[in-house]
Coordinates of C-alpha atoms in Angstrom, one line a residue:
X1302 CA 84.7 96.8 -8.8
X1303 CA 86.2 95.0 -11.7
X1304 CA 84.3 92.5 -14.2
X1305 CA 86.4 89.3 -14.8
X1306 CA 86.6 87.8 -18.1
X1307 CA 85.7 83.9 -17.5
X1308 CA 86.6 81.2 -19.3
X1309 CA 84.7 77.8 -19.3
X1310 CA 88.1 76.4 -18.4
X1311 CA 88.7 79.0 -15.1
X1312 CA 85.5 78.4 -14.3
X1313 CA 85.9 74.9 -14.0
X1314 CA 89.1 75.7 -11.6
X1315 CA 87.3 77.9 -9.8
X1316 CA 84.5 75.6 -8.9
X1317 CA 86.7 72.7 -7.8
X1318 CA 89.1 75.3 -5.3
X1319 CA 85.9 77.2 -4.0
X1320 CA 85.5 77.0 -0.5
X1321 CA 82.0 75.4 0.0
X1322 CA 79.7 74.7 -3.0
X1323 CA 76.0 72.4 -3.1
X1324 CA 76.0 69.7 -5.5
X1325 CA 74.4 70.5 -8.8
X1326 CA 71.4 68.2 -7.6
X1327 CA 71.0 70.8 -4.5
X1328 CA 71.5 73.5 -6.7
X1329 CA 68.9 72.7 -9.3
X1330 CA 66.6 71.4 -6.7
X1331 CA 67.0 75.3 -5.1
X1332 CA 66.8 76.3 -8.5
X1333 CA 63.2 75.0 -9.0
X1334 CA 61.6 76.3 -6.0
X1335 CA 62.9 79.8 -6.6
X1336 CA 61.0 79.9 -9.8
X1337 CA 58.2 78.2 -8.4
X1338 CA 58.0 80.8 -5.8
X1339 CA 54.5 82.9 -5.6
X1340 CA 54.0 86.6 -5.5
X1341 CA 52.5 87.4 -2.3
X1342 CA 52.4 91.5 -1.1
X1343 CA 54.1 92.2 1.9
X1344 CA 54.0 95.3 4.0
X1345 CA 57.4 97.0 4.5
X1346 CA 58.8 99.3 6.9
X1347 CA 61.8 100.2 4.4
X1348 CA 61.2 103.7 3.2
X1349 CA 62.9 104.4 -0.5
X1350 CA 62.1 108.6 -0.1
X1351 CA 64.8 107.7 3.1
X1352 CA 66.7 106.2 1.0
X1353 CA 66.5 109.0 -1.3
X1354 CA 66.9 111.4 0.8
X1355 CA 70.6 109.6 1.6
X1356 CA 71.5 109.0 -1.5
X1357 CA 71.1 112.7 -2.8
X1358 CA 73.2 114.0 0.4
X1359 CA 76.2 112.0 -0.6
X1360 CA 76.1 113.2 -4.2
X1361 CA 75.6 116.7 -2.9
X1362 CA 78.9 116.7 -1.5
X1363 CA 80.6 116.3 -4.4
X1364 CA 83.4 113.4 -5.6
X1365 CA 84.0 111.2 -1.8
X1366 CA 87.2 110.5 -3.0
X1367 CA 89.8 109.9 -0.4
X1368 CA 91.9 112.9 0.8
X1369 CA 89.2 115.0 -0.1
X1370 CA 87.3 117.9 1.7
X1371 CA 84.0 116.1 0.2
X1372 CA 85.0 112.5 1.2
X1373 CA 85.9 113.7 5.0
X1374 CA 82.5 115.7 4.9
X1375 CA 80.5 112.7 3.8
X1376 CA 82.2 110.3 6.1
X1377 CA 81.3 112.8 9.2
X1378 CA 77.2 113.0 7.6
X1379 CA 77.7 109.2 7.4
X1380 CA 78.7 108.8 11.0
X1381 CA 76.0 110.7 12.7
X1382 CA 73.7 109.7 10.6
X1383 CA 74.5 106.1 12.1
X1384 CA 75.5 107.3 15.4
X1385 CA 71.5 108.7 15.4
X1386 CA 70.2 105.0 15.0
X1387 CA 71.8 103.9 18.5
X1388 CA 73.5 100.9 17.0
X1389 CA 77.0 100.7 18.5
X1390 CA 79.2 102.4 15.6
X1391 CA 82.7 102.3 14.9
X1392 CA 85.5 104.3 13.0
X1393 CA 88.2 102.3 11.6
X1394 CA 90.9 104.5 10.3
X1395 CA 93.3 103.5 7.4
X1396 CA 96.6 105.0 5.7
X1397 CA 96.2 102.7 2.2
X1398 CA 98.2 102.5 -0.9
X1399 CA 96.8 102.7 -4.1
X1400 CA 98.3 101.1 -7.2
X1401 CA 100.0 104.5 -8.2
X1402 CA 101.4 104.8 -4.8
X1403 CA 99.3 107.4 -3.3
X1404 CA 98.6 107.1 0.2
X1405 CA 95.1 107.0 1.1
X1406 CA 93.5 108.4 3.8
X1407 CA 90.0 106.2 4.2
X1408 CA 88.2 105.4 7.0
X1409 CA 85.7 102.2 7.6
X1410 CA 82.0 102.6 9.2
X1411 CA 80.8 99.8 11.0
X1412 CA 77.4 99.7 12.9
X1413 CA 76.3 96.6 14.9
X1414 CA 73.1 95.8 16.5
X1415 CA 73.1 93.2 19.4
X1416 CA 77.0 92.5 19.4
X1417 CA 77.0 90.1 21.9
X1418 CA 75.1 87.4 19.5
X1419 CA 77.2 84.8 18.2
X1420 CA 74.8 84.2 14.8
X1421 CA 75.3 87.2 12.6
X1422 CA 74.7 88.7 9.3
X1423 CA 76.9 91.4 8.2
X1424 CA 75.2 94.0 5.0
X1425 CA 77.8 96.1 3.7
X1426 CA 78.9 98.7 0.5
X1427 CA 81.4 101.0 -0.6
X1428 CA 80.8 104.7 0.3
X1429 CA 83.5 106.8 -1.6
X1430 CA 83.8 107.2 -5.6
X1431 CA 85.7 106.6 -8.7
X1432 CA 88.4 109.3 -8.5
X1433 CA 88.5 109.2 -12.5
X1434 CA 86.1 108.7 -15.4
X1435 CA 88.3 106.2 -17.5
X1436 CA 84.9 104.7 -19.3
X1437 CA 84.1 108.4 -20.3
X1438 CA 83.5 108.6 -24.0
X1439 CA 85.0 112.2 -23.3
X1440 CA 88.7 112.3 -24.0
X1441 CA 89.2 115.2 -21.5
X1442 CA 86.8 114.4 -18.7
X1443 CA 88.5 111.0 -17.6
X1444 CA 90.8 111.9 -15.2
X1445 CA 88.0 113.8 -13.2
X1446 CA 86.3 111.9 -10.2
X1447 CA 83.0 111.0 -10.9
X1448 CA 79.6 111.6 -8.6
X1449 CA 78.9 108.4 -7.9
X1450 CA 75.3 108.2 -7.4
X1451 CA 74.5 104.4 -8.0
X1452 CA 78.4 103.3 -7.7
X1453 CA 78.8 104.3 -4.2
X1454 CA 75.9 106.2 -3.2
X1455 CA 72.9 104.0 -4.1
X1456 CA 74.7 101.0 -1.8
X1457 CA 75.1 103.0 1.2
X1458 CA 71.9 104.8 1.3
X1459 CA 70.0 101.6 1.3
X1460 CA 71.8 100.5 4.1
X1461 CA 71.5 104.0 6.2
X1462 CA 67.8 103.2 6.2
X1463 CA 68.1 99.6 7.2
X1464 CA 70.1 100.8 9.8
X1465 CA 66.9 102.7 11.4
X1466 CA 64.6 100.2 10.4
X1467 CA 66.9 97.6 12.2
X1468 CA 67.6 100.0 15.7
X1469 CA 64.2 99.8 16.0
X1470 CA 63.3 96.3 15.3
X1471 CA 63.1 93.6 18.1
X1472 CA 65.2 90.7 16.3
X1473 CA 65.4 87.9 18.7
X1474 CA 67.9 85.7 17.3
X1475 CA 70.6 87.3 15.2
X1476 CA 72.7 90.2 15.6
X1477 CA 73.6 92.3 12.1
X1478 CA 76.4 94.4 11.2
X1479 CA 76.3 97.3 9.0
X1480 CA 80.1 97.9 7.5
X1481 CA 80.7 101.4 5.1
X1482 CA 83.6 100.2 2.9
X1483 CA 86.3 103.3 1.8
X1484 CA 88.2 102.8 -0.9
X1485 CA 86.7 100.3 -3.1
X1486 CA 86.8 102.2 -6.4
X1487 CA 90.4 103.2 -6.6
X1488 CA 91.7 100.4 -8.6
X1489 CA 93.6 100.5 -12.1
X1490 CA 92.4 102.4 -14.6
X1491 CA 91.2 101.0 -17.8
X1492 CA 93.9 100.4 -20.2
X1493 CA 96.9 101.3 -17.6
X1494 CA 99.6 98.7 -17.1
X1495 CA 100.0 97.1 -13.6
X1496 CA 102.8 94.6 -12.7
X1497 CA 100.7 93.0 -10.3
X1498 CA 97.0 91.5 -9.5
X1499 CA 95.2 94.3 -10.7
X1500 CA 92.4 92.2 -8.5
X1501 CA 94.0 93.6 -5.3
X1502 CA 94.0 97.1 -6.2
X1503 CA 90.2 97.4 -5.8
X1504 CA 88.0 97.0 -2.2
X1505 CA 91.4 98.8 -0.7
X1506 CA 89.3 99.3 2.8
X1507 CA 87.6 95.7 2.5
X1508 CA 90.8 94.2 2.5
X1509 CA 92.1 96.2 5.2
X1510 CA 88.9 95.0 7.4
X1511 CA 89.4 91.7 6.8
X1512 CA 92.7 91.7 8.1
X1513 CA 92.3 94.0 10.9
X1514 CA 88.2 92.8 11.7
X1515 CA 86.6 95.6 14.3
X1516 CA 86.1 92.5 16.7
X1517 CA 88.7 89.9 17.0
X1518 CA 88.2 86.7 15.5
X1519 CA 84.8 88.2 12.9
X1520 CA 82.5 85.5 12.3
X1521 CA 79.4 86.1 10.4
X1522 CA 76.5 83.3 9.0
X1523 CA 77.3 85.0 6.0
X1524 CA 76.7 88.6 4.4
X1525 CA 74.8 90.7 1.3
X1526 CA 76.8 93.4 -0.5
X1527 CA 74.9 96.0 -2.1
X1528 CA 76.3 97.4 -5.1
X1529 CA 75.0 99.8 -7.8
X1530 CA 71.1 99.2 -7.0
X1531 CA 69.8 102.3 -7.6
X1532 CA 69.4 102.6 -10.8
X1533 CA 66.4 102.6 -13.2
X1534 CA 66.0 99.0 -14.6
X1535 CA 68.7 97.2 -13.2
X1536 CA 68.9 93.9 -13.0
X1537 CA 70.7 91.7 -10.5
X1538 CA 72.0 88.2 -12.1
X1539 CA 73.1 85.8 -9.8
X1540 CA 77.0 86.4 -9.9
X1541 CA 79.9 83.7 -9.7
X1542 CA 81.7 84.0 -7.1
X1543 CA 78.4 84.3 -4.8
X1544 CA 76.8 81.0 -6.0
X1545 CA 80.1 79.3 -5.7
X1546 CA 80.6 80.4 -1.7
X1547 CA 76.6 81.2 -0.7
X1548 CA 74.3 79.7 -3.2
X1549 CA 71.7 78.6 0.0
X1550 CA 71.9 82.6 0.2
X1551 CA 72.1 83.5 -3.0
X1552 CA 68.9 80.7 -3.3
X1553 CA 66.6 82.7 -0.6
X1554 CA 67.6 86.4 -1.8
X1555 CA 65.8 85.5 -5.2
X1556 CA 63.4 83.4 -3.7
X1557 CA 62.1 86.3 -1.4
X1558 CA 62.1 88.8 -4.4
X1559 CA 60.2 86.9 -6.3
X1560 CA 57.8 86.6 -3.4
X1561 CA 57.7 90.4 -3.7
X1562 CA 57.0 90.8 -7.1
X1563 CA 60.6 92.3 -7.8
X1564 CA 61.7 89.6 -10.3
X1565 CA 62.3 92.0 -12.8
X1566 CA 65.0 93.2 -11.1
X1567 CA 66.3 89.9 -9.5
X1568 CA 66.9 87.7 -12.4
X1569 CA 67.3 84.1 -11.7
X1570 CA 69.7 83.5 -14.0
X1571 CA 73.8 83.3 -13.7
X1572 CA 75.6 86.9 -14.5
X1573 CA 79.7 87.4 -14.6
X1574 CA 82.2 86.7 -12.0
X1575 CA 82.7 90.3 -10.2
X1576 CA 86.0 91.4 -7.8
X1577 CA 84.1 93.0 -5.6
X1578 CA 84.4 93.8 -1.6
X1579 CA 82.5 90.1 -1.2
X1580 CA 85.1 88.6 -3.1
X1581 CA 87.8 89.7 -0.2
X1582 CA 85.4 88.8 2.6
X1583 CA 84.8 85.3 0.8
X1584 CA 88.4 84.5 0.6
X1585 CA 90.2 86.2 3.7
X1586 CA 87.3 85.6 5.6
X1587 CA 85.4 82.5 4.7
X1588 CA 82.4 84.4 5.3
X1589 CA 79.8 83.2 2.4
X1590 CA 78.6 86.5 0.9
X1591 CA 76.2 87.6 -1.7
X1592 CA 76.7 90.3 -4.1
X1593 CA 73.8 92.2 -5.4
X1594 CA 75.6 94.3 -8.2
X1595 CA 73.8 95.4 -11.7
X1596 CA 75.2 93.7 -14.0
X1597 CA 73.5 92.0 -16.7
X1598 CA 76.1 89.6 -18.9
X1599 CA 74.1 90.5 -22.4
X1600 CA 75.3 94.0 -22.3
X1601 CA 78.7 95.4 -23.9
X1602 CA 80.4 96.2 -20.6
X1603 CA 78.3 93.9 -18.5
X1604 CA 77.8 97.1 -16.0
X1605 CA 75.7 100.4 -16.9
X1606 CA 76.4 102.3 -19.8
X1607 CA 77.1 105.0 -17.0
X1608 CA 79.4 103.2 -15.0
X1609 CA 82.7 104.5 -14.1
X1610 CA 81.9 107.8 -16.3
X1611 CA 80.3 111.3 -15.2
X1612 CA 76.7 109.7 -16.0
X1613 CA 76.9 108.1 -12.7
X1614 CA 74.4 111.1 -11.7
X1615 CA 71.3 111.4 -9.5
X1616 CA 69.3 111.3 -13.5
X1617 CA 69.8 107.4 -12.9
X1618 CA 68.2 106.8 -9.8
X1619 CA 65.1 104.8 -9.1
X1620 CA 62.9 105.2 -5.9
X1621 CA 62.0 101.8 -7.1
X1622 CA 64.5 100.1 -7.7
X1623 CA 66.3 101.1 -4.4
X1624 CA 62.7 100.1 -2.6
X1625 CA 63.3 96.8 -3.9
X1626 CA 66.1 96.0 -3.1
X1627 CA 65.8 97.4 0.4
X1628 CA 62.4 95.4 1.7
X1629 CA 64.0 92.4 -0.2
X1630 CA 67.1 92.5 1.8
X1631 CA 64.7 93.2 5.0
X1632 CA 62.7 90.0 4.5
X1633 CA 66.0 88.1 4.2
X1634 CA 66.6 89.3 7.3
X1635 CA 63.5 88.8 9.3
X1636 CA 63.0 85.5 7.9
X1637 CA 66.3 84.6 8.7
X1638 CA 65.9 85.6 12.1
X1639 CA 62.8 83.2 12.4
X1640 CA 64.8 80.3 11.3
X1641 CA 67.5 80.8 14.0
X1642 CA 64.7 80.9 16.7
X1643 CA 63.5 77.7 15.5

């Protein structure tokens, strides 16, 4: 992903072309209530040693950069490992050019439950890695690929365990999509010209799917992208481009974390303006999407000190912080559910 610098001016231009956006009365109105919201413990089924468990796999094989022994052995782990959940899952198979011209052999992971329902939430990530350190404060480590435990990893392991929990629920209303994004992380390096929108260089297999959906004609009530939320402290600011095309969503995400007593990871406050794989969905697709990314707006880089460098290792994950974010995004979902049946 990329961090976009924002002037008060952009953001200005950005708010009048956005898609679909609440007034500022709605929005402080939604506002209020999320930070009137009271704790209350809820029982979850979501299992953070699960999500561990996944998490750990995917570092053990190593870099899952495309073209890769380790990124085709992760993609096959990733597969079954859905395939074992009984949700209908799909390969979507891509030849991709990166900025440098390589051509990328990626594949897309979608899992459905309940495809023939018309209202929908789709919860997607990126699976493969960085394949260079270019934030590295080593000179002679930054053209290595990088582990990728929260970048990558921490996303998709999340959403391997909602993927059981969901197989086995009994959802009456909504159907949900699971999607495995390749190819986020291969965008331009830091500090390496481009003669282009260096924007388009990054979500390679996002963009792909949104041109080429699984089912034709795609429609989703909207979506959650998981993002880096793994590691220890993280915080998730609300981020731009989220509030600008989902704020009802991005309103009931914080909301129900609150509820959950996670509030000092979901901070209800605005962040940065993130190129993500939501951004793609949100503008190809019209699909309002949330981000849920750490990123916190007072730091140097905005992201981790780890980020894009070979401290993205298994040393920054949190049991926690991936058990939050997984029974938060499970409550979103059942609750959500119960409003559709209403």
């Amino acid at each position: 992903m990329q961090r976009i610098k924002v002037t008060l001016s952009l953001l200005l231009l950005l708010s009048l072309t956005a898609f679909s956006c609440e007034s500022k009365q709605e929005q402080k109105k939604d506002n209020e209530q999320t930070a009137g919201t009271q704790t209350v413990a809820v029982e979850s089924p979501f299992s953070s040693e699960n999500a561990y468990e996944h998490l750990q796999k995917q570092v053990d094989f190593g870099p899952r950069v495309p073209n890769t022994d380790s990124h085709a052995a992760c993609l096959q782990y990733l597969y079954e490992t859905l395939a074992a959940t009984e949700l209908e899952v799909q390969r979507q198979p891509m030849e991709l050019t990166a900025y440098d011209g390589t051509v990328l052999r990626a594949t897309n992971l979608i899992a459905s439950y309940k495809l023939e329902r018309t209202s929908r939430v789709m919860l997607f990530a990126h699976w493969d890695t960085r394949p260079m350190a270019d934030h590295d404060s080593d000179p002679a480590l930054r053209d290595k690929p990088i582990d990728g435990a929260d970048d990558g990893a921490s996303g998709t392991a999340v959403l391997l365990e909602l993927a059981r929990i969901i197989a086995g629920a009994d959802l009456k209303n909504i159907g949900v999509d699971i999607l495995l994004f390749d190819a986020e992380d291969y965008g331009v390096p830091e500090g390496v010209a481009y003669n282009g929108r260096t924007e388009t260089t990054w979500a390679l297999g996002t963009q792909y799917w949104t041109k080429q959906t699984h089912v034709e004609d795609y429609k989703a009530d909207f979506g959650i992208l998981l993002d880096m939320v793994g590691a220890k402290e993280a915080t998730f600011y609300r981020e731009y481009f989220s509030v600008n095309a989902a704020s009802r969503y991005v309103n009931k995400i914080w909301a129900t974390a609150r509820s959950m007593g996670h509030s000092k990871y979901f901070i209800n406050e605005m962040g940065g303006a993130i190129t993500d794989d939501h951004y793609f969905v949100i503008e190809n697709l019209r699909i309002p999407c949330v981000n849920i990314v750490n990123y916190n707006p007072s730091r140097t880089k905005g992201f981790g000190d780890y980020w894009h460098t070979h401290q993205d290792n298994m040393d920054n994950i949190s049991k926690e912080t991936l058990q939050a974010v997984g029974e938060t995004v499970w409550k979103v979902l059942l609750d959500y559910d119960a409003e559709q049946g209403k």
